């Protein structure tokens, strides 16, 4: 997982920002899927 994404997720969880957490999870899913294939 890229560092920038870890930082963003940590911040979103700290602020309890559900929308941002959901968005970042989708980002990570697509990023991960793309790099696996």
PDB file of C-alpha atoms in Angstrom:
ATOM      1  CA  UNK A   1       0.000   0.000   0.000  1.00  0.00           C
ATOM      2  CA  UNK A   2       1.439   3.403  -0.955  1.00  0.00           C
ATOM      3  CA  UNK A   3       2.425   5.721   1.890  1.00  0.00           C
ATOM      4  CA  UNK A   4       0.126   8.536   0.752  1.00  0.00           C
ATOM      5  CA  UNK A   5      -2.838   6.168   0.922  1.00  0.00           C
ATOM      6  CA  UNK A   6      -1.912   4.973   4.413  1.00  0.00           C
ATOM      7  CA  UNK A   7      -1.726   8.579   5.611  1.00  0.00           C
ATOM      8  CA  UNK A   8      -5.089   9.435   4.051  1.00  0.00           C
ATOM      9  CA  UNK A   9      -6.774   6.380   5.583  1.00  0.00           C
ATOM     10  CA  UNK A  10      -5.290   7.080   9.012  1.00  0.00           C
ATOM     11  CA  UNK A  11      -6.545  10.667   8.836  1.00  0.00           C
ATOM     12  CA  UNK A  12     -10.009   9.576   7.682  1.00  0.00           C
ATOM     13  CA  UNK A  13     -10.293   7.082  10.552  1.00  0.00           C
ATOM     14  CA  UNK A  14      -9.044   9.672  13.039  1.00  0.00           C
ATOM     15  CA  UNK A  15     -11.686  12.145  11.848  1.00  0.00           C
ATOM     16  CA  UNK A  16     -14.265   9.320  11.611  1.00  0.00           C
ATOM     17  CA  UNK A  17     -14.939  10.437   8.051  1.00  0.00           C
ATOM     18  CA  UNK A  18     -17.031   7.556   6.672  1.00  0.00           C
ATOM     19  CA  UNK A  19     -17.347   9.023   3.180  1.00  0.00           C
ATOM     20  CA  UNK A  20     -13.585   9.401   2.827  1.00  0.00           C
ATOM     21  CA  UNK A  21     -12.920   5.912   4.226  1.00  0.00           C
ATOM     22  CA  UNK A  22     -15.323   4.430   1.663  1.00  0.00           C
ATOM     23  CA  UNK A  23     -13.725   6.427  -1.131  1.00  0.00           C
ATOM     24  CA  UNK A  24     -10.194   5.412  -0.135  1.00  0.00           C
ATOM     25  CA  UNK A  25     -11.232   1.767   0.114  1.00  0.00           C
ATOM     26  CA  UNK A  26     -12.501   1.941  -3.465  1.00  0.00           C
ATOM     27  CA  UNK A  27      -9.284   3.673  -4.545  1.00  0.00           C
ATOM     28  CA  UNK A  28      -7.212   0.941  -2.940  1.00  0.00           C
ATOM     29  CA  UNK A  29      -9.370  -1.795  -4.482  1.00  0.00           C
ATOM     30  CA  UNK A  30      -8.962  -0.444  -8.017  1.00  0.00           C
ATOM     31  CA  UNK A  31      -5.284   0.350  -7.521  1.00  0.00           C
ATOM     32  CA  UNK A  32      -4.589  -3.138  -6.167  1.00  0.00           C
ATOM     33  CA  UNK A  33      -6.610  -4.857  -8.874  1.00  0.00           C
ATOM     34  CA  UNK A  34      -4.835  -2.897 -11.605  1.00  0.00           C
ATOM     35  CA  UNK A  35      -1.359  -3.735 -10.301  1.00  0.00           C
ATOM     36  CA  UNK A  36      -2.078  -7.433  -9.847  1.00  0.00           C
ATOM     37  CA  UNK A  37      -3.059  -8.065 -13.458  1.00  0.00           C
TER      38      UNK A  37
END
